[in-house]
XYZ file of N, CA, C and O in Angstrom:
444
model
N 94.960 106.326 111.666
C 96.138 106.739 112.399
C 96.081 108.248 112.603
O 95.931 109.076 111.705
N 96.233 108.511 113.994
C 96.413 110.264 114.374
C 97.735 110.748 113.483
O 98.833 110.223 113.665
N 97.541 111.696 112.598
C 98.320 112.170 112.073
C 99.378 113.393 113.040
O 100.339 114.057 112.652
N 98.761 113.327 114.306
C 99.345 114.726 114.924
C 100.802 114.328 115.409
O 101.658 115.145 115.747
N 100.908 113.389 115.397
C 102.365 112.197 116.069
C 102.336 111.494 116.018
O 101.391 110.786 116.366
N 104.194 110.867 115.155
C 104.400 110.225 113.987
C 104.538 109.043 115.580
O 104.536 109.414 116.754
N 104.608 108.099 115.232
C 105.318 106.644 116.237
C 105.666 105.630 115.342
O 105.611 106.002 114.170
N 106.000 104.494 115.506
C 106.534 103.166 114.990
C 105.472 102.343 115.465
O 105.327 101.258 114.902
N 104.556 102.711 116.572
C 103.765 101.820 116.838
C 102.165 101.907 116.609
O 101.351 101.018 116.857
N 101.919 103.155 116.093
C 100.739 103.291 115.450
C 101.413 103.101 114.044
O 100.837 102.244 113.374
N 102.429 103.655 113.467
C 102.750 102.610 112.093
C 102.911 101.084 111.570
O 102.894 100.674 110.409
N 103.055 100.450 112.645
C 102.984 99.237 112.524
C 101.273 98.536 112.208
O 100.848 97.795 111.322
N 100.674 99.139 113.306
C 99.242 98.823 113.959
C 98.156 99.104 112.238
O 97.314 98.379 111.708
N 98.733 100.510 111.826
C 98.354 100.762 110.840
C 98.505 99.651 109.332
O 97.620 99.645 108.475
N 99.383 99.036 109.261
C 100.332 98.727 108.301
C 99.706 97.079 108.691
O 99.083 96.522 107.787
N 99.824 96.574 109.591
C 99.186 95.422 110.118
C 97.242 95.394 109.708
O 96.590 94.411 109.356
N 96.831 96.584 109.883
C 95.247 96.773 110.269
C 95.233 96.613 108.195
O 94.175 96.185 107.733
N 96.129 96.887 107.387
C 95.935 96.962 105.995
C 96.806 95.612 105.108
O 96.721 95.411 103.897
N 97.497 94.935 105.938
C 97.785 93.548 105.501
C 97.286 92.239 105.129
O 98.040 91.293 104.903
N 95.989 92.175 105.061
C 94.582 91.046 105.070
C 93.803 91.081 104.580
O 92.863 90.293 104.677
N 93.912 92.278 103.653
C 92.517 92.448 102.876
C 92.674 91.307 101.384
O 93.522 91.238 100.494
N 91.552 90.615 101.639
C 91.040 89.723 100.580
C 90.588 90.293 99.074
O 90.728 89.887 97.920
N 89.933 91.522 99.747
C 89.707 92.277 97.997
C 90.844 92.635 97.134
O 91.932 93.147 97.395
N 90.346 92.262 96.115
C 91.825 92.378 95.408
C 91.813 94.108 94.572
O 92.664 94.579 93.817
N 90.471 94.751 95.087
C 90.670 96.448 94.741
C 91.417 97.089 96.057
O 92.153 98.075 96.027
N 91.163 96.524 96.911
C 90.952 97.147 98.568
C 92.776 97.935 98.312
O 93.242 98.042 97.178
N 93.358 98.276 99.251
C 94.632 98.827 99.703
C 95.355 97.818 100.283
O 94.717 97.514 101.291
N 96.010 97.358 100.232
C 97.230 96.291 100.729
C 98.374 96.183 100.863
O 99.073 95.844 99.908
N 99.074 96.528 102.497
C 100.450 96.270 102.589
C 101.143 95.497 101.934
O 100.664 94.369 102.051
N 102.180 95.499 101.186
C 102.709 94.398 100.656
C 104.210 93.742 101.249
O 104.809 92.678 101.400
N 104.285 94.704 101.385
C 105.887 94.894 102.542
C 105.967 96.135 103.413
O 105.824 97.291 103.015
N 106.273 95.650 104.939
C 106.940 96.593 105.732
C 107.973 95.885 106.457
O 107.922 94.692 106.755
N 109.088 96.838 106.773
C 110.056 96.554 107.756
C 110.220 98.248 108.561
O 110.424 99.334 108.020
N 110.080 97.986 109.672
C 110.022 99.056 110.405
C 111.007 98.678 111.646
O 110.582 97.712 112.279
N 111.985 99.115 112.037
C 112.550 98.998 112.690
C 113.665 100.120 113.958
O 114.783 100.631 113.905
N 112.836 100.073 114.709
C 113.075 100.867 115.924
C 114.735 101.446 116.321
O 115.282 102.536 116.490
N 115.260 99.471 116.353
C 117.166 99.740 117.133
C 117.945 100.515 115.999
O 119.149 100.715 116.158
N 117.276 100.977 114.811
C 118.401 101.267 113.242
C 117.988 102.727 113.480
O 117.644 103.242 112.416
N 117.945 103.186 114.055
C 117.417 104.906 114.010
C 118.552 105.299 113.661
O 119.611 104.742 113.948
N 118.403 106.382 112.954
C 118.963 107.070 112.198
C 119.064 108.787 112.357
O 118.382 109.507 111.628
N 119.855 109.272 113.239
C 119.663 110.643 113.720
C 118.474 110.967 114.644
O 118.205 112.136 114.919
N 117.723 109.872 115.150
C 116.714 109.841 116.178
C 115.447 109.668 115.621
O 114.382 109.708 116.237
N 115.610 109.473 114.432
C 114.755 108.789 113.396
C 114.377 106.876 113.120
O 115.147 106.363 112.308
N 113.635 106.211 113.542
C 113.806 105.169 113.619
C 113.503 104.989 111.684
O 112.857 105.743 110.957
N 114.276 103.673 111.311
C 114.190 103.262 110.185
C 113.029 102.765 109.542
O 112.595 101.874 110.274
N 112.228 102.903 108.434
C 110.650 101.899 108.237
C 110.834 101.841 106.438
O 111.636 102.451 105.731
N 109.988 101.071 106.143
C 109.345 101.116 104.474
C 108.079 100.706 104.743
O 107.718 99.893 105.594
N 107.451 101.297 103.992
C 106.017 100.571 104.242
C 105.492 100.749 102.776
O 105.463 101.814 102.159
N 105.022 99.344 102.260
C 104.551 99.797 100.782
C 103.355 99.252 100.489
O 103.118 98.079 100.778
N 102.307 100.180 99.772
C 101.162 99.510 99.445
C 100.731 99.626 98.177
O 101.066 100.506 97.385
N 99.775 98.486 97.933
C 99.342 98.284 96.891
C 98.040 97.830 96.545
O 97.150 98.322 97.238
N 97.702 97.075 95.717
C 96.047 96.170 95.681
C 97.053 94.864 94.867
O 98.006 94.827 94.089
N 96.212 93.934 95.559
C 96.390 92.489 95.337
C 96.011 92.727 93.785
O 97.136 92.759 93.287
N 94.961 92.942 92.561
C 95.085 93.282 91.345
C 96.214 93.890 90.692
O 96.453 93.419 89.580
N 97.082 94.948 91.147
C 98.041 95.655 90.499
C 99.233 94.678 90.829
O 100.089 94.461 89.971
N 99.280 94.171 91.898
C 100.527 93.372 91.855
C 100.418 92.143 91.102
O 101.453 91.678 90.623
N 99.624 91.715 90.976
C 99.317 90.478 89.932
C 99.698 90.933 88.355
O 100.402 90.411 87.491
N 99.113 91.820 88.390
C 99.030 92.772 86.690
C 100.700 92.925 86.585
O 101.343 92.401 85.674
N 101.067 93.413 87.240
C 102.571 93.950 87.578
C 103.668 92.517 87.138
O 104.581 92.601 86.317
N 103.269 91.159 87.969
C 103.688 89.998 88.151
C 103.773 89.568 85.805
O 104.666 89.136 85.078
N 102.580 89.944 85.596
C 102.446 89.054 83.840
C 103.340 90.811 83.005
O 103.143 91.178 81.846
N 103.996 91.340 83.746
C 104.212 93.096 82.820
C 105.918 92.911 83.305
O 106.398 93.996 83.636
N 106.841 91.802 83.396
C 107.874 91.644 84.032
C 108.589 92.690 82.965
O 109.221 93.655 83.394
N 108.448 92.435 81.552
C 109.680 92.462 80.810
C 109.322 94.198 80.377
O 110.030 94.737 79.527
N 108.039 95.069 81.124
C 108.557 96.180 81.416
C 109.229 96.574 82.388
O 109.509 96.073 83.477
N 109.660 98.303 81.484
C 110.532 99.239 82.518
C 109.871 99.338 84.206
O 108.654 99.442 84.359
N 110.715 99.296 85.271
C 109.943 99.648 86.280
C 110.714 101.202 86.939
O 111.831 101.598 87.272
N 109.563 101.617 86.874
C 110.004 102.866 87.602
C 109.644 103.145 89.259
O 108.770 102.536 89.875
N 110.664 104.376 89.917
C 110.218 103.967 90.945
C 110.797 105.912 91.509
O 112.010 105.800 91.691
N 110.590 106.677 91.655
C 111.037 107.864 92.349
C 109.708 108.557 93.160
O 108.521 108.243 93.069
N 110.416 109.728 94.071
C 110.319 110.566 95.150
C 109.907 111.746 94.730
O 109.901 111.792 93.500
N 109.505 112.878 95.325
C 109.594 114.101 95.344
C 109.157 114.189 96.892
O 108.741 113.415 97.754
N 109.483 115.587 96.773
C 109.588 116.331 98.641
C 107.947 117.065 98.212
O 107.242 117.577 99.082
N 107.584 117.002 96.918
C 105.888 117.640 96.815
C 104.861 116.595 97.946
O 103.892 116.948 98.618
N 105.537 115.162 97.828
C 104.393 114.056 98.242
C 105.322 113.616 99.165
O 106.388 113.085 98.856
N 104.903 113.844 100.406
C 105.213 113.713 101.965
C 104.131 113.512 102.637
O 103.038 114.064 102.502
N 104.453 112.715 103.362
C 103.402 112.454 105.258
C 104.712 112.597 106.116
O 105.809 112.053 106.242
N 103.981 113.636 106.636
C 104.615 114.073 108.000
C 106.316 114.211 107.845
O 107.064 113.840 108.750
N 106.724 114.694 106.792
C 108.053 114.858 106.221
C 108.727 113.529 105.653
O 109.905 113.406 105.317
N 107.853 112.684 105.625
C 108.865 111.607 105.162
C 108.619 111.590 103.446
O 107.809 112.412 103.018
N 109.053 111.004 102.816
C 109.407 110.958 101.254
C 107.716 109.693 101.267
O 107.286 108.874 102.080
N 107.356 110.077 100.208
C 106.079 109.286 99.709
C 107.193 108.858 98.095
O 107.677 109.649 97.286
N 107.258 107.735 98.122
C 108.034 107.131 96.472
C 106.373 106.605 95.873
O 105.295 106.331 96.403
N 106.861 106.655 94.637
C 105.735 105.885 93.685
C 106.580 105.030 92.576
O 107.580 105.457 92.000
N 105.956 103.664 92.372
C 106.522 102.825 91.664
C 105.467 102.617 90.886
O 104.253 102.694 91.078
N 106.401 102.229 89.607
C 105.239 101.583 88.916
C 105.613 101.163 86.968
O 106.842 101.119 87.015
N 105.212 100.850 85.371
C 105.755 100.674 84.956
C 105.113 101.694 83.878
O 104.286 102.591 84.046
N 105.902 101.164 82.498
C 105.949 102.128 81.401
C 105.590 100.682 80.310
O 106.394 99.764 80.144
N 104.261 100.757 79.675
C 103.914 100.034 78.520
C 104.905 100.440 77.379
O 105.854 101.219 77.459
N 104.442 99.700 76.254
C 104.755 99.958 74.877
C 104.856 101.116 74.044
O 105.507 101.489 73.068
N 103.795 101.618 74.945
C 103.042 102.796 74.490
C 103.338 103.950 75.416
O 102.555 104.837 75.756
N 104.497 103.802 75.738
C 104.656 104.643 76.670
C 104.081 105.609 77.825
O 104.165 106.788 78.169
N 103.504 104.525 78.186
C 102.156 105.233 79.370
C 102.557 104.436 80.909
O 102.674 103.240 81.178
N 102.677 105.451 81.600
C 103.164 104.869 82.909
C 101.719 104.467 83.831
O 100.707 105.165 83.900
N 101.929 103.275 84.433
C 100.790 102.848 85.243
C 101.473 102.543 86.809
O 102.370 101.739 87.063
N 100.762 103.437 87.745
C 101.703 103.480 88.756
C 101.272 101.792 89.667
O 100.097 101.493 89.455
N 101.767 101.112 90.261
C 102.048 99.988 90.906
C 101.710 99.852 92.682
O 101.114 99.079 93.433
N 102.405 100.966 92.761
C 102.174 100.581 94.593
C 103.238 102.541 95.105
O 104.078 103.262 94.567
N 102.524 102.527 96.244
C 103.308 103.832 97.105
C 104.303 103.108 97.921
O 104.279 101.910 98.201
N 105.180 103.987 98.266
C 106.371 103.538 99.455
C 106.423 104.712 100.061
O 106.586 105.839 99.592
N 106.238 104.269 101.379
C 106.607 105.171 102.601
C 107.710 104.748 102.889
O 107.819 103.528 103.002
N 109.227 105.845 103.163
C 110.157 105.446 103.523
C 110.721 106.588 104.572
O 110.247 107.723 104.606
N 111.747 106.161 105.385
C 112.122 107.504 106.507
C 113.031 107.794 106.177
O 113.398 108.888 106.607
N 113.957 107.081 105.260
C 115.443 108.133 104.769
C 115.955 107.074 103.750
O 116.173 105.863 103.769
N 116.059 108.242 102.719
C 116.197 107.864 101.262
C 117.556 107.576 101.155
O 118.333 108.018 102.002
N 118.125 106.579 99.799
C 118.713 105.697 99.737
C 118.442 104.804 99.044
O 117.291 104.629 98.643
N 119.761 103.774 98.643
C 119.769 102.276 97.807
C 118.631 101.662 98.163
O 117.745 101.416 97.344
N 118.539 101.276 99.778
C 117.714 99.968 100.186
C 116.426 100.204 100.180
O 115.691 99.219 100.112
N 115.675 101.869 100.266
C 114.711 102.374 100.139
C 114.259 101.901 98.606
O 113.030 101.917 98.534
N 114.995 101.414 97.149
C 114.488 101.391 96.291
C 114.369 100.023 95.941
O 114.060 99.790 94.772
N 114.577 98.931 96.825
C 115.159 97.825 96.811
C 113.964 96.761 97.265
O 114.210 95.558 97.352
């Protein structure tokens, strides 16, 4: 994806082109909703989250840990918020889970 200008439709294309991968190391959409008519100050609405088919499995048998999930304005594409999720063992060691691309932060962004 040209990073020089943001669209909904090279984000999709993108997000679609990373939804199919069979390897379970590879990068894998796991959820997007991107949606154009919900703009938001001329901002159209999206989440886009990825992961590897391995970490979400791992993630799936690690239920009855903590899950964490926050932002910083350090980790951005193209101004939008980069979130990182992920959990906290026994041992108190966080293993991160999957990224979220989101366009405006909020409840449903963590949801």
């Amino acid at each position: 994806m040209d990073n020089s200008k943001f669209n909904t439709k090279d984000l999709r294309d993108w997000a679609e082109a990373f939804s199919g991968s069979t390897d379970e190391h590879a990068a894998l959409v796991i959820r997007q909703s991107i949606e154009d008519s919900a703009a938001e100050d001329g901002v159209p609405k999206f989440q886009v989250t990825v992961s590897t088919r391995r970490l979400v499995q791992l993630l799936g048998k690690m239920r009855h840990w903590p899950l964490h999930i926050d932002g910083t304005y350090k980790l951005t594409w193209q101004g939008f918020p980069v979130l990182i999720s992920g959990i906290t063992n026994a041992q108190h060691r966080f293993h991160s889970e999957s990224l979220l691309l989101v366009s405006h932060e909020g409840t449903n962004a963590y949801l």
